[in-house]
Amino acid sequence: MAKDWYPIIDEEKCSGCLICANFCPHDVYEIVDERPLVVRPDNCISRCHGCENQCPELAIRYYGDNGDFIPSGGGIIEL
């Protein structure tokens, strides 16, 4: 299971622009069916916020950031 800090994409807000996946230097995301997916959450650097700051739709939050947003299933997509 992932560590205690990783990005979670709000699918309802995400426009599919892929800025997050293209910006992330830690290879956290993969692009699947033209959508960004968090597939390597352990690669995320704790407190980075890089992809979140790039997201024009404000669709990225972090598990472990403040504990108030934990998606069902943990927010991690297994490929």
Tab-separated table of C-alpha atoms in Angstrom:
chain	number	residue	atom	x	y	z
A	1	MET	CA	0.000	0.000	0.000
A	2	ALA	CA	1.072	3.570	-0.576
A	3	LYS	CA	2.742	5.701	2.000
A	4	ASP	CA	0.858	8.427	3.830
A	5	TRP	CA	1.205	11.199	1.202
A	6	TYR	CA	0.136	11.032	-2.440
A	7	PRO	CA	-1.983	12.984	-4.933
A	8	ILE	CA	-5.609	12.164	-5.546
A	9	ILE	CA	-7.413	13.399	-8.636
A	10	ASP	CA	-11.002	14.547	-8.315
A	11	GLU	CA	-12.443	12.991	-11.471
A	12	GLU	CA	-15.393	15.391	-11.484
A	13	LYS	CA	-13.104	18.429	-11.621
A	14	CYS	CA	-10.362	16.999	-13.838
A	15	SER	CA	-10.529	18.272	-17.421
A	16	GLY	CA	-7.972	15.768	-18.704
A	17	CYS	CA	-5.447	18.465	-19.653
A	18	LEU	CA	-2.582	16.200	-18.449
A	19	ILE	CA	-0.553	19.097	-17.051
A	20	CYS	CA	-0.088	17.183	-13.789
A	21	ALA	CA	1.246	14.054	-15.473
A	22	ASN	CA	3.529	16.009	-17.776
A	23	PHE	CA	4.804	18.227	-14.945
A	24	CYS	CA	5.578	15.554	-12.336
A	25	PRO	CA	9.322	14.746	-12.319
A	26	HIS	CA	8.791	11.765	-9.996
A	27	ASP	CA	6.864	9.501	-12.394
A	28	VAL	CA	3.800	9.299	-10.127
A	29	TYR	CA	1.319	9.393	-13.022
A	30	GLU	CA	0.570	7.439	-16.153
A	31	ILE	CA	-1.710	8.583	-18.922
A	32	VAL	CA	-4.404	5.990	-19.573
A	33	ASP	CA	-7.215	6.643	-22.046
A	34	GLU	CA	-6.095	10.285	-22.188
A	35	ARG	CA	-6.575	10.704	-18.411
A	36	PRO	CA	-3.960	11.106	-15.668
A	37	LEU	CA	-3.860	8.249	-13.174
A	38	VAL	CA	-1.844	7.970	-9.973
A	39	VAL	CA	-0.089	4.637	-10.458
A	40	ARG	CA	3.115	5.087	-8.449
A	41	PRO	CA	2.050	6.936	-5.290
A	42	ASP	CA	5.207	5.925	-3.421
A	43	ASN	CA	7.218	8.048	-5.855
A	44	CYS	CA	5.492	11.217	-4.661
A	45	ILE	CA	7.692	13.504	-2.579
A	46	SER	CA	6.002	14.406	0.689
A	47	ARG	CA	4.686	17.971	0.718
A	48	CYS	CA	5.780	18.656	-2.873
A	49	HIS	CA	2.440	20.101	-4.133
A	50	GLY	CA	3.991	20.532	-7.607
A	51	CYS	CA	1.213	18.933	-9.646
A	52	GLU	CA	-1.475	20.498	-7.472
A	53	ASN	CA	-0.018	23.959	-8.081
A	54	GLN	CA	-0.042	23.343	-11.849
A	55	CYS	CA	-3.634	22.095	-12.054
A	56	PRO	CA	-5.876	24.766	-13.634
A	57	GLU	CA	-9.029	22.968	-12.428
A	58	LEU	CA	-7.917	22.588	-8.778
A	59	ALA	CA	-8.640	18.873	-9.163
A	60	ILE	CA	-5.707	17.561	-7.109
A	61	ARG	CA	-5.646	17.044	-3.372
A	62	TYR	CA	-3.392	14.874	-1.273
A	63	TYR	CA	-4.104	11.911	0.900
A	64	GLY	CA	-2.317	12.637	4.145
A	65	ASP	CA	-2.416	16.424	3.725
A	66	ASN	CA	-5.110	17.195	6.276
A	67	GLY	CA	-7.027	13.961	6.692
A	68	ASP	CA	-10.380	15.317	5.530
A	69	PHE	CA	-10.299	13.846	2.020
A	70	ILE	CA	-9.912	10.094	1.743
A	71	PRO	CA	-11.549	8.635	-1.370
A	72	SER	CA	-13.181	5.255	-1.381
A	73	GLY	CA	-10.678	2.668	-2.534
A	74	GLY	CA	-7.772	4.867	-1.477
A	75	GLY	CA	-7.584	6.803	-4.745
A	76	ILE	CA	-4.949	4.543	-6.295
A	77	ILE	CA	-5.541	2.866	-9.633
A	78	GLU	CA	-4.001	-0.562	-10.163
A	79	LEU	CA	-3.038	-1.255	-13.775
